[in-house]
Amino acid sequence: MTKLVTQLIQGTNGTDDRNTGAVVPPLYFATAFRHPGLGASTGYDYARLETPTRALLEKQLNLLEGGAAALAVSSGMAAIDLVFSTFTQTGDHFIASDDLYGGSFRYFDRRQAQYHVNYDTWDGRDIAQLIQALRPETKLIWLESPSNPTMKLIDLEAVATAVHAVRPNILVAVDNTFLTPIYQRPLTLGADLVVHSATKYLGGHNDILAGAVVARTAALAEALQAQLTTTGQTLDPFSAWLLLRSLKTLKVRMAAHTENAQFLVAHLPHLTAITKLLYAGVGGMISFYLAPEVAVDAFLRGLKVCSFAESLGSVETLVTVPDVQTHHDMPEAQRRALGITPQLIRVSVGLEDAEDLLADLTQAIAGAQPKED
Ligand SMILES: *Cc1c(COP(=O)(O)O)cnc(C)c1O
């Protein structure tokens, strides 16, 4: 078999069953598919179950993560919901790493309030402590690494090995949105499920809302598919087609995101107005603390190349203030304990010229500092 990048670029070609010779796959909008006869099917029956375009995307997503099967859904939150609605029920318990996408916490709190699926958090470091926190009714471990927004790293392989050694049936699920399978493939490290907000790096252009779940085993994938067919939060054909296109450049985009982020990590700390910078070493996500005297609102208003906007993973650089945006639903005490302060800035480093990005951040910070007398 050819290598991954070749598969991503060539793997869906030649799939047009009308033999037009088109070098990219067609986009099928059909929601209904003719049956050849009673009890017979082309493999496609009705769009909620599967569509030809979504099927191609799912093949590529699965290839990327190295699983048994992938499911493409309508958003990252739909992917998270698919996992929890498939594998947990009232009375169950799960454990989540403590520094997560804010929307995941909002979802967990609702799940707890509405269905009594209870959860505890874990700091992502002490695995013995995690094992101790397991209960008979624990069904799932939910991890995000590097964490959001403070970039803590979790040893996914050590967690999966330790959990499965004591309780083989507990599912280890990883939100792999930040690093993508280009830098981290949780299923190959022993995780059971991988979730993506494909709205972020997989899509990469701030124009697709999508999500994905990839399962390590066929049995897990079948359970997810049965739930998805029932609830219907599938990905529409056009988004699936766009996402297929995005995946072809995932590897070069990730390399370029890393290069730009590393450039900023090398140069931003020279600014005295930045007190601390956080970076996982690869990928395009960095966070930094502005000194107390820097006015955050003035900094955001002063940006000219970067946009103050709430997302990540795209070719456009976006700047976020987690304390008031992505993580605002988290109780203040918890935010402070995690290091999410009003001066914490998260930058999703895009693919603009790195020197332009540095110059923009530098001038916006300078403009937000008190004037010297
Ligand atoms: C954005 C995001 C989500 C939610 O995805 P949507 O596509 O916005 O629904 C989940 N996890 C992480 C890490 C995210 O960044």
Coordinates of C-alpha atoms and ligand atoms in Angstrom, one line a residue, residues 74-78 80 101 104 144 148 175 177-178 195-200 209-211 311-312 346, ligand 1:
S74 CA -22.5 17.4 11.6
S75 CA -20.1 19.1 14.2
G76 CA -17.5 18.3 16.8
M77 CA -20.2 18.5 19.5
A78 CA -22.3 16.0 17.5
I80 CA -19.0 14.0 21.3
Y101 CA -12.6 22.4 25.3
S104 CA -17.2 19.6 26.3
E144 CA -7.7 15.9 25.4
N148 CA -7.0 23.5 25.9
D175 CA -10.5 14.4 21.4
T177 CA -8.7 18.1 17.4
F178 CA -5.6 20.0 18.4
V195 CA -13.2 12.3 18.2
H196 CA -12.6 15.4 16.1
S197 CA -14.0 18.8 15.6
A198 CA -13.3 18.7 11.9
T199 CA -14.4 22.3 11.9
K200 CA -10.8 23.0 13.0
L209 CA -18.7 22.8 10.4
A210 CA -18.1 19.0 10.9
G211 CA -17.1 16.3 13.3
S311 CA -12.3 29.1 16.5
L312 CA -8.9 27.5 15.6
R346 CA -4.8 31.8 22.8
Ligands
LIG1 C1 -14.3 23.2 18.6 C2 -14.0 22.0 19.4 C3 -15.0 21.1 19.7 C4 -16.4 21.3 19.2 O1 -16.5 21.2 17.8 P1 -17.6 22.0 16.9 O2 -17.2 21.6 15.6 O3 -17.5 23.4 17.2 O4 -19.0 21.5 17.3 C5 -14.6 20.0 20.4 N1 -13.4 19.8 20.9 C6 -12.4 20.7 20.6 C7 -11.0 20.4 21.1 C8 -12.7 21.8 19.9 O5 -11.7 22.7 19.6

